PDB file of C-alpha atoms in Angstrom:
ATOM      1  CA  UNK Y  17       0.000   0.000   0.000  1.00  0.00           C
ATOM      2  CA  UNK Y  18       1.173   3.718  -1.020  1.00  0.00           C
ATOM      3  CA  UNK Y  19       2.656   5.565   1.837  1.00  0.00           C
ATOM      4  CA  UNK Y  20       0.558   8.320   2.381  1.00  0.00           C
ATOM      5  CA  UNK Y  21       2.007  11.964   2.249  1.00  0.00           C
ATOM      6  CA  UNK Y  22       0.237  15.597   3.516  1.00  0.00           C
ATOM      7  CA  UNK Y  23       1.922  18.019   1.588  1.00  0.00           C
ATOM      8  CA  UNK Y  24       1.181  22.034   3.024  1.00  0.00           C
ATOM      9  CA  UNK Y  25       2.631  24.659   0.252  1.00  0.00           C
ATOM     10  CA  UNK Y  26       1.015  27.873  -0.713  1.00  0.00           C
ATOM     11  CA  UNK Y  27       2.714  28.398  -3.624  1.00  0.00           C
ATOM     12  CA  UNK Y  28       0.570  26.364  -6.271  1.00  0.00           C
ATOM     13  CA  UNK Y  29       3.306  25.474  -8.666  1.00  0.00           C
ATOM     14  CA  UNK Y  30       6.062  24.333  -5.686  1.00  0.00           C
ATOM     15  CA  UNK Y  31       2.982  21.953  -4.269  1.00  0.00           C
ATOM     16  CA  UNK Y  32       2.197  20.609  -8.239  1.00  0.00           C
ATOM     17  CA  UNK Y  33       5.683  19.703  -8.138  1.00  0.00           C
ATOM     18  CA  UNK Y  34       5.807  18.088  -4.690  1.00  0.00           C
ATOM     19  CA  UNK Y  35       2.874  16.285  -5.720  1.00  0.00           C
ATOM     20  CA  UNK Y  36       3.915  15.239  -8.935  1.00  0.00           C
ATOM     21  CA  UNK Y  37       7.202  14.160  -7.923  1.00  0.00           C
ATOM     22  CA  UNK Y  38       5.632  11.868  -4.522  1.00  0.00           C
ATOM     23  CA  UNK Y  39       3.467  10.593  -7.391  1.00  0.00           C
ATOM     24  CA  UNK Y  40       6.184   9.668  -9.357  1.00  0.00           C
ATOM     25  CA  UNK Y  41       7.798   7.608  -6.691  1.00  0.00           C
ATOM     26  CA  UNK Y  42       4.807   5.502  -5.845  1.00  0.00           C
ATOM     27  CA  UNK Y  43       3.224   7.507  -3.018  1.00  0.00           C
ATOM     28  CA  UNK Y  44       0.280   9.049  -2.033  1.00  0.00           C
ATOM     29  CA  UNK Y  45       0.080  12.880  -1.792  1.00  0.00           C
ATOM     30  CA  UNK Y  46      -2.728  15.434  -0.694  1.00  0.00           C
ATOM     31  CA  UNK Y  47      -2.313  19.214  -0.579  1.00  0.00           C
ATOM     32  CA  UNK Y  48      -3.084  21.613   1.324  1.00  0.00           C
ATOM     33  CA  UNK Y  49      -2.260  25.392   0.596  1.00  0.00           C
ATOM     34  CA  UNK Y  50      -3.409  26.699   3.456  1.00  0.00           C
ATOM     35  CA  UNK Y  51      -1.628  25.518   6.924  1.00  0.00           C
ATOM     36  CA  UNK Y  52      -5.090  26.650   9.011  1.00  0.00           C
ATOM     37  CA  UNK Y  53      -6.291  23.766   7.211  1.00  0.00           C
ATOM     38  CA  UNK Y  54      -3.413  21.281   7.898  1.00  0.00           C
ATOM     39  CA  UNK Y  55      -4.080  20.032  11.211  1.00  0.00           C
ATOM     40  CA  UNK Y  56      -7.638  19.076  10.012  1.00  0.00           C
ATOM     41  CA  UNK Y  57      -6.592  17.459   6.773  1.00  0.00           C
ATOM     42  CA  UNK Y  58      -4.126  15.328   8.645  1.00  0.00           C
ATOM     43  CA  UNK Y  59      -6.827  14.118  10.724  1.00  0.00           C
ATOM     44  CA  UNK Y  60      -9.230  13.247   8.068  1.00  0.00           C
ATOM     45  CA  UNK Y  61      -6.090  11.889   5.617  1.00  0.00           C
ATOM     46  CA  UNK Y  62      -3.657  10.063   8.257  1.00  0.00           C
ATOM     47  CA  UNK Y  63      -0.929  10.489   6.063  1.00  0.00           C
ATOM     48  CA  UNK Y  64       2.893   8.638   6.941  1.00  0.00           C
ATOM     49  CA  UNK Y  65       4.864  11.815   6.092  1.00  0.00           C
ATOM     50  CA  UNK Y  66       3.860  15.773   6.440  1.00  0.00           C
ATOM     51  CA  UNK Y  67       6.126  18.121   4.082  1.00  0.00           C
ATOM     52  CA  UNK Y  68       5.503  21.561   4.961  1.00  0.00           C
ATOM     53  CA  UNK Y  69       6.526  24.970   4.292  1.00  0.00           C
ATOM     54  CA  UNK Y  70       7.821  27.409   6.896  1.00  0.00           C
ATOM     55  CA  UNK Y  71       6.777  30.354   4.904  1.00  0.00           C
ATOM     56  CA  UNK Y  72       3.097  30.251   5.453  1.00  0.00           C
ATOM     57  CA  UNK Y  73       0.353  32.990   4.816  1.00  0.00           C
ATOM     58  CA  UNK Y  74      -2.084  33.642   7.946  1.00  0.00           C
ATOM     59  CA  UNK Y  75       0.075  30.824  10.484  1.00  0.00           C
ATOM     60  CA  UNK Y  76       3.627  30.406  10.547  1.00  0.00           C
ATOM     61  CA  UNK Y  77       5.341  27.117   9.575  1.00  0.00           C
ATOM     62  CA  UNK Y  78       6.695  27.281  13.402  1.00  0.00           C
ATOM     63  CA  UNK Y  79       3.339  27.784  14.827  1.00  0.00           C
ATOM     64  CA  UNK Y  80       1.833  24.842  12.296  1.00  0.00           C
ATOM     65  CA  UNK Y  81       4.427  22.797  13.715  1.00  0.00           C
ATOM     66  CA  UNK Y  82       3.566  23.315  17.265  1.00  0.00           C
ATOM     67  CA  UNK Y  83      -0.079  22.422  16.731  1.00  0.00           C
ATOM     68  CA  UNK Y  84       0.737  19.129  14.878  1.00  0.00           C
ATOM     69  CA  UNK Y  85       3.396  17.832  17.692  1.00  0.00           C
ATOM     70  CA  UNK Y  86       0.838  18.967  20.665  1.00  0.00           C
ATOM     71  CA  UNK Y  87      -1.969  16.907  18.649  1.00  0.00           C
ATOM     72  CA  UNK Y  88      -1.590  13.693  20.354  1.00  0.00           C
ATOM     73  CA  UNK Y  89      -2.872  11.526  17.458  1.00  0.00           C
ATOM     74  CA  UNK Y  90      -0.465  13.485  15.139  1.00  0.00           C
ATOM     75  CA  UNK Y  91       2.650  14.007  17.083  1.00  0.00           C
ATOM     76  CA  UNK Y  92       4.670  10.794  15.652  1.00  0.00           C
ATOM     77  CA  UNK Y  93       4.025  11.734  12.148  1.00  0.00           C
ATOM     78  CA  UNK Y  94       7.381  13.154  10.936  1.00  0.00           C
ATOM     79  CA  UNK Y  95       7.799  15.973   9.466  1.00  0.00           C
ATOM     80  CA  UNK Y  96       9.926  17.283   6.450  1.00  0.00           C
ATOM     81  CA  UNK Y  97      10.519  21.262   6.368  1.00  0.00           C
ATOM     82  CA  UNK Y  98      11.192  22.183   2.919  1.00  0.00           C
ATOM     83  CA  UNK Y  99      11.827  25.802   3.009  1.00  0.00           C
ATOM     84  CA  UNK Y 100      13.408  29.104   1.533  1.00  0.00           C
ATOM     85  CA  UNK Y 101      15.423  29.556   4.981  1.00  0.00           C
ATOM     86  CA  UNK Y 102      18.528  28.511   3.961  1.00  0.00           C
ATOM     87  CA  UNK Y 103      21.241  29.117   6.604  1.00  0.00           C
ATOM     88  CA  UNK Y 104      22.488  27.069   9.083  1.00  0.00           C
ATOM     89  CA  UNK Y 105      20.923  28.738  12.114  1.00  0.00           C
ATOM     90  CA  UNK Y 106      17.818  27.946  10.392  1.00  0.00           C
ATOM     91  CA  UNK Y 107      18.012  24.651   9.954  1.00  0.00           C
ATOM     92  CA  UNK Y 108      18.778  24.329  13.551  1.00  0.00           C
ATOM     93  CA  UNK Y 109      15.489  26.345  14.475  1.00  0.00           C
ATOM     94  CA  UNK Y 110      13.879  24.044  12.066  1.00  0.00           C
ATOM     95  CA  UNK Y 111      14.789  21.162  13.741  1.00  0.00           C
ATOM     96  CA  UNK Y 112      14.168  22.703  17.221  1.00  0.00           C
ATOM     97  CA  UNK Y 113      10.908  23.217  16.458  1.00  0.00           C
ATOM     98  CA  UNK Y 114      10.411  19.654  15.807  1.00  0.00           C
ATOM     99  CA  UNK Y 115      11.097  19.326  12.222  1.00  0.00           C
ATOM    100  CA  UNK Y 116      12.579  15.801  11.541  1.00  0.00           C
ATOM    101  CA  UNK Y 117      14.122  16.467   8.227  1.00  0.00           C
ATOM    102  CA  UNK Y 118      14.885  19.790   6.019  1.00  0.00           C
ATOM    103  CA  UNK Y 119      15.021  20.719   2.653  1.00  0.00           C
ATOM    104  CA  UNK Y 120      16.338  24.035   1.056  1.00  0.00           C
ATOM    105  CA  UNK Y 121      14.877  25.666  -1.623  1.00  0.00           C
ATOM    106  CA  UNK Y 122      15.185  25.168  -4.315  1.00  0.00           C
ATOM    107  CA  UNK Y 123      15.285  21.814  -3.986  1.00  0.00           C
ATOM    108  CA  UNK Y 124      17.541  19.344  -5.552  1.00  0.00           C
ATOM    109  CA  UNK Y 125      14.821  16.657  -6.872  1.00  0.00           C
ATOM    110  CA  UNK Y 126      17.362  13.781  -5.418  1.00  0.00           C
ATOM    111  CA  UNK Y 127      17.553  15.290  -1.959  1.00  0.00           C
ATOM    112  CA  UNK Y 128      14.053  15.272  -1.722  1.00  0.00           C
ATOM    113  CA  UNK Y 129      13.081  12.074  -2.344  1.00  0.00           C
ATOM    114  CA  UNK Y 130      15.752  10.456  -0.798  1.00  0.00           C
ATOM    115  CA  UNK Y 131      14.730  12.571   2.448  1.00  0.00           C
ATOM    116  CA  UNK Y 132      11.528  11.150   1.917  1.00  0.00           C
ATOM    117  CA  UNK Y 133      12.520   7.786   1.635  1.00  0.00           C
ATOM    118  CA  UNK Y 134      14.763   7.923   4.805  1.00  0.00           C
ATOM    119  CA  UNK Y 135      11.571   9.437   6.328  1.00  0.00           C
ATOM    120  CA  UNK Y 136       9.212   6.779   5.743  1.00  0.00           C
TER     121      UNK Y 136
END
């Protein structure tokens, strides 16, 4: 069975891309552009892996994260940050925040779905 992969991106063509790519590789994607909607879509869509922006409009990728690890039927999902926030400090707020894997954009199309991979 397809691992199944929530996929929060604002930006339409960055999440037909995601989407496409997950596709590609034999799993299951939804999206979401919207991360007020997130925490309810991985409810409904118990996905395996969330990939997420930081750069959100109306909640931050930080805050998003929060509500998903506090959730207690969501908080072992892991969760890939692929984001514009490229330096190293980043990353390591990233990761404090609970991210379990990051991606820079743009992304190298190898890095991400071997990051996936290793995730699932």
């Amino acid at each position: 069975m397809a691992k199944r992969v929530l996929v929060v991106e604002d930006n339409e063509l960055n999440l037909k891309l995601f989407c496409d790519l997950l596709r590609a590789h034999d799993y299951l994607p939804e999206g979401v552009r919207d991360g007020r909607e997130a925490v309810a879509k991985a409810r409904e869509f118990a996905p395996d892996l969330i990939i997420m922006d930081i750069q959100l409009p109306h909640v931050s990728g930080f805050e998003l994260i929060n509500q998903l690890k506090a959730d207690e039927a969501l908080k072992a999902i892991p969760i890939m940050a692929v984001t514009a926030y490229a330096g190293r400090e980043d990353e390591e707020r990233i990761r404090a925040a609970g991210a379990d894997a990051y991606v820079s954009k743009p992304i190298s199309l190898a890095r991400f779905v071997e990051s996936v991979r290793v995730l699932l």
